[in-house]
Amino acid sequence: MDEFMQEAIDQAKKSLSEGGIPIGSALIKNGKLVASGHNKRVQENNPILHGEMDCLNNAGRVGSFRDTVIYSTLMPCYMCAGTIVQFKIPKVIVGESRTFPGTRAFMEEHGVEVIDLDLPECIDMMKQFITDKPELWNEDIGEL
């Protein structure tokens, strides 16, 4: 397992242990971890604090994002993908997109390289969460 994807998975598990949605993210610059984060919508009652957004918020001002890679346990939604495109993050590595197909085409149309690892651990974690808490999941993806 790639150490940076493992960090994202650890963040997802942290969110789940806090009663939140199990999505984690990590930002890498020049081969080093800059920041990580996890979905905190439930924990902080904040509708836009998805895993990628928390990670980027934790990174703070890093100057240019053009030499970064962002990892996420799940394919980003339009809000997170829009931020990735806006900051010109060139590469996104995701754990899975089976439970949520997200915005791969949107990001690729804007020059972002997207790699989907299709990891069973990420798939299983999201499937279990969606089964256990469908209302919370549907709220997260705007399907209520």
Coordinates of C-alpha atoms in Angstrom, one line a residue:
M1 CA 0.0 0.0 0.0
D2 CA 1.3 3.4 -1.0
E3 CA 2.1 5.4 2.2
F4 CA 0.0 8.4 1.1
M5 CA -3.1 6.4 0.3
Q6 CA -2.6 4.7 3.7
E7 CA -2.7 8.1 5.3
A8 CA -5.9 8.9 3.5
I9 CA -7.4 5.6 4.6
D10 CA -6.3 6.3 8.2
Q11 CA -8.0 9.6 8.0
A12 CA -11.2 8.0 6.7
K13 CA -11.2 5.6 9.6
K14 CA -10.6 8.5 12.0
S15 CA -13.7 10.2 10.6
L16 CA -15.8 7.0 11.0
S17 CA -14.6 6.6 14.6
E18 CA -15.7 10.2 15.3
G19 CA -19.2 9.5 14.0
G20 CA -18.5 11.0 10.6
I21 CA -18.4 9.9 7.0
P22 CA -15.4 7.7 6.2
I23 CA -13.6 9.7 3.5
G24 CA -10.0 10.8 4.0
S25 CA -7.5 12.8 1.9
A26 CA -3.8 13.6 1.8
L27 CA -1.9 16.3 -0.1
I28 CA 1.6 15.6 -1.3
K29 CA 4.2 18.1 -2.6
N30 CA 7.6 17.1 -3.8
G31 CA 7.1 13.6 -2.6
K32 CA 6.3 14.7 1.0
L33 CA 3.1 14.8 3.0
V34 CA 2.0 18.4 3.4
A35 CA -1.4 17.8 5.0
S36 CA -4.2 15.3 5.5
G37 CA -7.8 15.6 6.5
H38 CA -11.1 13.8 6.6
N39 CA -14.8 14.5 6.1
K40 CA -16.0 16.5 9.1
R41 CA -19.5 17.5 8.0
V42 CA -21.1 15.7 10.9
Q43 CA -18.4 16.5 13.5
E44 CA -18.3 20.2 12.8
N45 CA -21.8 20.7 11.4
N46 CA -20.2 22.1 8.2
P47 CA -21.8 21.1 4.9
I48 CA -18.7 21.8 2.8
L49 CA -16.0 20.2 5.0
H50 CA -15.5 17.1 2.8
G51 CA -12.3 15.1 3.1
E52 CA -10.4 17.0 0.3
M53 CA -11.6 20.4 1.6
D54 CA -10.4 19.6 5.1
C55 CA -7.1 18.4 3.8
L56 CA -6.6 21.6 1.7
N57 CA -7.7 23.7 4.6
N58 CA -5.1 22.0 6.8
A59 CA -2.4 22.6 4.2
G60 CA -3.0 26.3 4.3
R61 CA -1.2 28.5 1.8
V62 CA 1.4 26.5 0.0
G63 CA 2.0 28.8 -2.9
S64 CA 1.5 27.0 -6.1
F65 CA -0.4 23.6 -6.1
R66 CA 1.0 22.8 -9.6
D67 CA 3.5 20.3 -8.2
T68 CA 1.1 18.5 -5.8
V69 CA -0.8 15.3 -5.8
I70 CA -4.0 14.8 -3.8
Y71 CA -5.1 11.5 -2.6
S72 CA -8.7 10.7 -1.6
T73 CA -10.3 7.4 -0.5
L74 CA -13.3 8.2 -2.8
M75 CA -13.7 9.9 -6.2
P76 CA -14.2 13.6 -5.5
C77 CA -17.6 15.3 -5.8
Y78 CA -18.1 18.5 -8.0
M79 CA -17.3 20.8 -5.1
C80 CA -14.0 19.1 -4.3
A81 CA -13.2 18.6 -8.0
G82 CA -13.9 22.3 -8.7
T83 CA -11.3 23.2 -6.0
I84 CA -8.8 20.7 -7.5
V85 CA -9.3 22.3 -10.9
Q86 CA -9.2 25.9 -9.5
F87 CA -5.9 25.3 -7.7
K88 CA -4.5 23.5 -10.7
I89 CA -3.7 20.3 -8.8
P90 CA -2.4 18.1 -11.7
K91 CA -3.0 14.7 -10.2
V92 CA -5.7 12.9 -8.1
I93 CA -5.3 9.4 -6.8
V94 CA -8.4 7.8 -5.5
G95 CA -9.1 4.7 -3.5
E96 CA -12.3 3.9 -5.3
S97 CA -15.2 5.1 -7.4
R98 CA -17.6 2.2 -7.3
T99 CA -19.8 3.5 -4.5
F100 CA -19.7 7.1 -5.8
P101 CA -18.6 7.7 -9.4
G102 CA -17.9 11.4 -8.7
T103 CA -16.4 13.7 -11.3
R104 CA -13.6 11.9 -13.1
A105 CA -14.6 13.1 -16.6
F106 CA -14.9 16.7 -15.3
M107 CA -11.4 16.7 -13.8
E108 CA -9.9 15.0 -16.8
E109 CA -11.6 17.6 -19.1
H110 CA -9.7 20.2 -17.1
G111 CA -6.3 18.5 -17.5
V112 CA -6.2 16.6 -14.2
E113 CA -4.8 13.1 -14.3
V114 CA -7.0 10.8 -12.3
I115 CA -5.9 7.4 -11.1
D116 CA -8.5 5.1 -9.6
L117 CA -6.8 2.3 -7.5
D118 CA -10.1 0.4 -7.0
L119 CA -9.0 -0.7 -3.5
P120 CA -11.2 -3.3 -1.8
E121 CA -10.6 -1.7 1.6
C122 CA -12.0 1.6 0.4
I123 CA -14.9 0.0 -1.4
D124 CA -15.8 -2.2 1.6
M125 CA -15.6 0.8 4.0
M126 CA -17.9 2.9 1.9
K127 CA -20.4 0.1 1.2
Q128 CA -20.7 -0.7 4.9
F129 CA -21.2 3.0 5.8
I130 CA -23.8 3.5 3.1
T131 CA -25.6 0.3 4.3
D132 CA -25.4 1.4 8.0
K133 CA -26.2 5.1 7.5
P134 CA -28.0 5.7 4.2
E135 CA -29.6 9.0 5.3
L136 CA -26.3 10.5 6.3
W137 CA -24.7 9.4 3.1
N138 CA -27.5 10.8 1.0
E139 CA -27.2 14.1 2.9
D140 CA -23.5 14.2 2.1
I141 CA -24.0 13.7 -1.6
G142 CA -27.0 16.0 -1.8
E143 CA -29.6 13.3 -2.5
L144 CA -32.0 13.9 0.4

